[in-house]
Every structure is written in structure tokens, then in C-alpha cells.
């Protein structure tokens, strides 16, 4: 299972070292950036589970990062750190991102408690993506753009999520869900092959037949016949025993 990543965005290297030290015995990989633009660049190219961001109001580094996260719909939770003592977490510019606001010096126990509290569950995205495919697989017009709109993340981040949590692209994941539903229907219903294909989200019978044979080694008709023959053999075996 992949190690979860925490990004620390902090201009003071001593504070960066202190926060990293707090986390040295925790099961996280630590990534650091000395300012907002560099932190945003890391968020664009890497899957970061949680970001701890210093809000430097004087040069707007932290706020610039938050605005970038919002504009690019980067799905990373953010904890804010400030030494000013006046930052209101209810301000509109922070509201979509702020989980907690710390004043310096930072208490280790409080810091770690919040890290554990707001670190996303490792399998959360896996279950969310699987549920979406389960609920929408019967729509023959379902596209990756529909997933992007539903979850409000960028296309590039969506590609990463599918590969990271489901091990394959959206197209292959959707196809596998549909094929699984077809297999169930072939075994449990008397519906025609074409009816099953359409009900399970396949808009083209030729494409359906091709991908089914690629996965199961037989046409849907032969697969159903062989399964039924297998059931009959099992019944005869049980009666003879």
C-alpha cells in the first residue's frame, strides 16, 4: 500500500525541520516547499494527501497557494499555520480549504492530533470511485468528463486517482464493472444477450462481444451455455454421491 504524503509549505527552515521532526515516527512521507508557488507546483505533479501551509500575509505566499488549489480544483486537504494570531479561519478566501489554524509556536500533540484527524482515509477515494461506477455503469454515454464534473477535480488529477486507487484507467475500470454485471446476468437471467449488453451499459454489440471474449475467452452465448452445462454436471454429481 502506498505511503501517504504530507506537504509542508513553510518559509522558515527551522520550523520546517520542527514539523518534520514531529512526524518522523509517523507513517507518512514528508515533502517540503519553501514558498507557495513551489508548494503549488508540487501539488500539481504529485498526489499529496495533506498539506500544512504557512500563511504569510505579508507576501501572500500561502494565500496564493490556496487560490491556486481552488482554481485548479486540486483535491488536497490543507492545514494553515500562522504566527500572526489574527487570522480568521472563517474568511472567505480560506473557507474552502481550512481544516485548522495554528498559532506559533506549534504544540506537537495538538499538531499530530489534527494531522491524524484530517488525513484522508487511505481507501476513501477507492470506495467513492467504485460507488460512482456501480451507480452509473448502465449509462452507455458515461464519459470521464462526467466523473470530473461530479467530483469537481481536474482531468489530470482524476487520471491519477483511478490509476492509484483502482489500478487502471477510467475506461478499463468502467468496462470491467459492466462485464461483471453482464456475467451475473448471463448466469441469473434468461434475458437475451443483446438485452443484457444494453442494460449493462454497452452501446455497441460488436464492441461488447469483442471485450467480453477478450476477458472470458468465449462469446457470451458460449459462456452462458458452458456455465449451464457446468451447473447440470454439478447437480448430477451431487445426486450420484
Short mmCIF file of C-alpha atoms in Angstrom, two decimals:
data_model
loop_
_atom_site.label_atom_id
_atom_site.label_comp_id
_atom_site.label_asym_id
_atom_site.label_seq_id
_atom_site.Cartn_x
_atom_site.Cartn_y
_atom_site.Cartn_z
CA UNK A 1 0.00 0.00 0.00
CA UNK A 2 1.39 3.41 -0.95
CA UNK A 3 2.72 5.65 1.81
CA UNK A 4 0.60 8.75 2.23
CA UNK A 5 2.30 12.10 1.64
CA UNK A 6 2.28 15.30 3.65
CA UNK A 7 3.48 18.54 2.08
CA UNK A 8 4.92 21.19 4.42
CA UNK A 9 4.97 24.68 2.91
CA UNK A 10 7.00 26.91 5.25
CA UNK A 11 9.45 29.76 4.61
CA UNK A 12 11.39 29.21 7.86
CA UNK A 13 13.64 26.13 7.54
CA UNK A 14 13.80 25.76 11.33
CA UNK A 15 10.00 25.47 11.51
CA UNK A 16 10.05 23.02 8.58
CA UNK A 17 12.57 20.88 10.46
CA UNK A 18 10.49 21.09 13.62
CA UNK A 19 7.27 19.97 11.90
CA UNK A 20 9.09 17.21 10.03
CA UNK A 21 10.55 16.12 13.36
CA UNK A 22 7.07 15.89 14.85
CA UNK A 23 6.19 13.48 12.04
CA UNK A 24 9.36 11.37 12.00
CA UNK A 25 7.74 8.45 13.82
CA UNK A 26 4.51 8.66 11.79
CA UNK A 27 3.82 6.52 8.69
CA UNK A 28 3.98 9.42 6.23
CA UNK A 29 6.33 10.57 3.50
CA UNK A 30 7.27 14.22 4.02
CA UNK A 31 7.66 16.65 1.11
CA UNK A 32 8.66 20.29 1.69
CA UNK A 33 8.48 23.61 -0.14
CA UNK A 34 9.82 26.98 0.95
CA UNK A 35 7.02 29.09 -0.52
CA UNK A 36 3.53 28.98 -2.01
CA UNK A 37 4.43 28.81 -5.73
CA UNK A 38 6.80 25.89 -5.16
CA UNK A 39 4.21 24.18 -2.99
CA UNK A 40 1.56 24.61 -5.69
CA UNK A 41 3.92 23.12 -8.26
CA UNK A 42 4.34 20.03 -6.07
CA UNK A 43 0.58 19.72 -5.65
CA UNK A 44 0.18 19.80 -9.43
CA UNK A 45 2.60 16.96 -10.14
CA UNK A 46 2.30 14.72 -7.06
CA UNK A 47 -0.50 13.05 -5.16
CA UNK A 48 -0.38 14.84 -1.80
CA UNK A 49 -2.82 13.65 0.86
CA UNK A 50 -2.48 16.61 3.24
CA UNK A 51 -0.73 20.00 3.02
CA UNK A 52 0.45 22.04 6.02
CA UNK A 53 0.74 25.61 4.77
CA UNK A 54 2.30 28.69 6.38
CA UNK A 55 0.12 31.68 5.62
CA UNK A 56 2.48 34.61 5.15
CA UNK A 57 0.07 37.50 4.73
CA UNK A 58 2.85 39.98 4.02
CA UNK A 59 3.85 38.45 0.68
CA UNK A 60 0.67 36.42 0.14
CA UNK A 61 2.54 33.15 -0.47
CA UNK A 62 0.11 30.93 1.39
CA UNK A 63 -2.98 32.66 0.07
CA UNK A 64 -1.64 32.42 -3.48
CA UNK A 65 -1.25 28.67 -3.00
CA UNK A 66 -4.81 28.34 -1.68
CA UNK A 67 -6.18 30.33 -4.59
CA UNK A 68 -4.29 28.02 -6.96
CA UNK A 69 -5.66 24.94 -5.22
CA UNK A 70 -9.18 26.30 -5.62
CA UNK A 71 -8.77 27.41 -9.24
CA UNK A 72 -7.23 24.10 -10.34
CA UNK A 73 -9.59 22.01 -8.17
CA UNK A 74 -6.74 20.15 -6.50
CA UNK A 75 -8.27 17.68 -4.06
CA UNK A 76 -5.90 18.10 -1.12
CA UNK A 77 -6.87 18.99 2.44
CA UNK A 78 -4.98 21.97 3.86
CA UNK A 79 -4.00 22.88 7.42
CA UNK A 80 -2.98 26.51 7.89
CA UNK A 81 -0.20 27.79 10.11
CA UNK A 82 0.13 31.45 11.12
CA UNK A 83 2.31 33.34 13.55
CA UNK A 84 0.11 36.45 13.41
CA UNK A 85 -2.57 35.37 15.83
CA UNK A 86 -5.18 37.34 13.89
CA UNK A 87 -6.08 35.09 11.01
CA UNK A 88 -9.77 34.30 11.00
CA UNK A 89 -10.41 30.83 9.51
CA UNK A 90 -13.87 31.99 8.55
CA UNK A 91 -12.57 34.47 5.99
CA UNK A 92 -13.93 33.69 2.54
CA UNK A 93 -10.51 33.26 0.98
CA UNK A 94 -9.74 30.42 3.39
CA UNK A 95 -13.10 28.79 3.96
CA UNK A 96 -12.92 26.14 1.20
CA UNK A 97 -9.54 24.89 2.44
CA UNK A 98 -9.01 25.48 6.13
CA UNK A 99 -9.31 22.49 8.40
CA UNK A 100 -7.48 24.05 11.34
CA UNK A 101 -5.40 27.14 12.08
CA UNK A 102 -2.38 27.05 14.39
CA UNK A 103 -0.56 29.86 16.11
CA UNK A 104 3.20 29.54 16.57
CA UNK A 105 4.85 28.04 18.50
CA UNK A 106 3.05 24.87 17.47
CA UNK A 107 2.26 22.29 20.11
CA UNK A 108 3.39 18.84 18.97
CA UNK A 109 0.47 16.90 20.46
CA UNK A 110 -2.13 19.27 19.02
CA UNK A 111 -0.40 19.23 15.65
CA UNK A 112 -0.27 15.43 15.46
CA UNK A 113 -3.87 15.12 16.63
CA UNK A 114 -5.02 17.32 13.77
CA UNK A 115 -2.82 15.54 11.24
CA UNK A 116 -4.47 12.24 12.18
CA UNK A 117 -7.91 13.82 12.26
CA UNK A 118 -7.75 15.35 8.80
CA UNK A 119 -5.55 12.86 6.96
CA UNK A 120 -7.92 11.35 4.35
CA UNK A 121 -8.71 7.69 4.80
CA UNK A 122 -6.49 5.68 2.50
CA UNK A 123 -9.33 3.82 0.81
CA UNK A 124 -11.77 6.73 0.67
CA UNK A 125 -11.19 7.55 -3.00
CA UNK A 126 -11.25 3.88 -3.95
CA UNK A 127 -14.72 3.41 -2.44
CA UNK A 128 -16.01 6.71 -3.88
CA UNK A 129 -14.86 5.89 -7.41
CA UNK A 130 -16.16 2.33 -7.22
CA UNK A 131 -19.54 3.57 -5.98
CA UNK A 132 -19.77 6.07 -8.83
CA UNK A 133 -19.08 3.36 -11.41
CA UNK A 134 -21.54 1.00 -9.73
CA UNK A 135 -24.28 3.64 -9.77
CA UNK A 136 -23.68 4.85 -13.32
CA UNK A 137 -22.37 1.85 -15.32
CA UNK A 138 -25.71 1.32 -17.11
CA UNK A 139 -25.44 4.71 -18.84
CA UNK A 140 -23.99 3.95 -22.30
CA UNK A 141 -22.98 7.60 -22.73
CA UNK A 142 -20.99 7.82 -19.48
CA UNK A 143 -17.68 9.60 -20.05
CA UNK A 144 -14.68 10.55 -17.98
CA UNK A 145 -15.85 14.17 -18.15
CA UNK A 146 -18.94 13.11 -16.17
CA UNK A 147 -16.69 11.86 -13.38
CA UNK A 148 -14.71 15.10 -13.47
CA UNK A 149 -17.87 17.19 -13.15
CA UNK A 150 -19.33 15.02 -10.41
CA UNK A 151 -16.26 15.07 -8.16
CA UNK A 152 -15.10 18.55 -9.23
CA UNK A 153 -11.48 17.58 -9.78
CA UNK A 154 -9.20 18.23 -12.75
CA UNK A 155 -8.77 15.67 -15.50
CA UNK A 156 -5.11 15.10 -14.67
CA UNK A 157 -5.92 14.52 -11.00
CA UNK A 158 -8.73 12.16 -11.98
CA UNK A 159 -6.36 10.10 -14.13
CA UNK A 160 -4.02 9.85 -11.14
CA UNK A 161 -6.80 8.80 -8.76
CA UNK A 162 -8.02 5.97 -10.99
CA UNK A 163 -4.51 4.64 -11.55
CA UNK A 164 -3.55 4.97 -7.89
CA UNK A 165 -6.69 3.59 -6.22
CA UNK A 166 -8.19 1.25 -8.83
CA UNK A 167 -5.04 0.30 -10.74
CA UNK A 168 -6.43 1.07 -14.19
CA UNK A 169 -7.80 3.87 -16.35
CA UNK A 170 -11.40 5.04 -16.09
CA UNK A 171 -12.26 3.32 -19.37
CA UNK A 172 -10.96 -0.07 -18.26
CA UNK A 173 -12.48 0.22 -14.78
CA UNK A 174 -15.88 1.04 -16.27
CA UNK A 175 -15.59 -1.82 -18.77
CA UNK A 176 -14.74 -4.30 -16.01
CA UNK A 177 -17.73 -3.21 -13.93
CA UNK A 178 -20.02 -3.62 -16.93
CA UNK A 179 -18.58 -7.03 -17.80
CA UNK A 180 -19.04 -8.15 -14.22
CA UNK A 181 -22.70 -7.16 -14.39
CA UNK A 182 -23.06 -9.00 -17.70
CA UNK A 183 -21.56 -12.14 -16.21
CA UNK A 184 -24.03 -12.01 -13.33
CA UNK A 185 -26.96 -11.52 -15.71
CA UNK A 186 -25.89 -14.38 -18.00
CA UNK A 187 -25.96 -16.71 -15.01
CA UNK A 188 -29.08 -15.45 -13.26
CA UNK A 189 -31.49 -14.35 -16.02
CA UNK A 190 -32.95 -15.63 -19.28
CA UNK A 191 -32.68 -12.24 -20.98
CA UNK A 192 -31.20 -12.14 -24.48
CA UNK A 193 -27.52 -11.34 -24.97
CA UNK A 194 -28.31 -8.03 -26.65
CA UNK A 195 -30.74 -7.01 -23.91
CA UNK A 196 -28.17 -7.78 -21.21
CA UNK A 197 -25.48 -5.84 -23.07
CA UNK A 198 -27.61 -2.72 -23.36
CA UNK A 199 -28.88 -2.93 -19.78
CA UNK A 200 -25.28 -3.12 -18.56
CA UNK A 201 -24.24 0.00 -20.46
CA UNK A 202 -22.76 -1.30 -23.72
CA UNK A 203 -23.94 0.85 -26.61
CA UNK A 204 -22.37 -1.33 -29.30
CA UNK A 205 -22.95 -5.08 -29.58
CA UNK A 206 -19.81 -5.61 -31.64
CA UNK A 207 -17.66 -3.85 -29.03
CA UNK A 208 -19.41 -5.77 -26.27
CA UNK A 209 -18.78 -9.14 -27.94
CA UNK A 210 -15.13 -8.27 -28.54
CA UNK A 211 -14.30 -7.14 -24.99
CA UNK A 212 -16.30 -9.99 -23.44
CA UNK A 213 -14.34 -12.59 -25.39
CA UNK A 214 -11.07 -10.86 -24.53
CA UNK A 215 -11.82 -11.22 -20.82
CA UNK A 216 -13.62 -14.58 -20.63
CA UNK A 217 -12.21 -16.43 -23.63
CA UNK A 218 -15.64 -17.25 -25.08
CA UNK A 219 -18.55 -15.46 -26.68
CA UNK A 220 -21.38 -14.51 -24.28
CA UNK A 221 -23.60 -17.23 -25.78
CA UNK A 222 -21.00 -19.96 -25.33
CA UNK A 223 -20.11 -18.68 -21.86
CA UNK A 224 -23.76 -18.96 -20.76
CA UNK A 225 -24.12 -22.43 -22.33
CA UNK A 226 -20.94 -23.72 -20.68
CA UNK A 227 -21.99 -22.31 -17.31
CA UNK A 228 -25.39 -24.01 -17.53
CA UNK A 229 -23.75 -27.31 -18.52
CA UNK A 230 -21.46 -26.96 -15.54
CA UNK A 231 -24.47 -26.47 -13.27
CA UNK A 232 -26.12 -29.60 -14.67
CA UNK A 233 -22.95 -31.64 -14.12
CA UNK A 234 -22.74 -30.40 -10.53
CA UNK A 235 -26.36 -31.42 -9.88
CA UNK A 236 -25.77 -34.89 -11.35
CA UNK A 237 -22.62 -35.29 -9.32
CA UNK A 238 -24.40 -34.34 -6.12
CA UNK A 239 -27.31 -36.72 -6.87
CA UNK A 240 -24.91 -39.58 -7.51
CA UNK A 241 -22.89 -39.06 -4.37
#
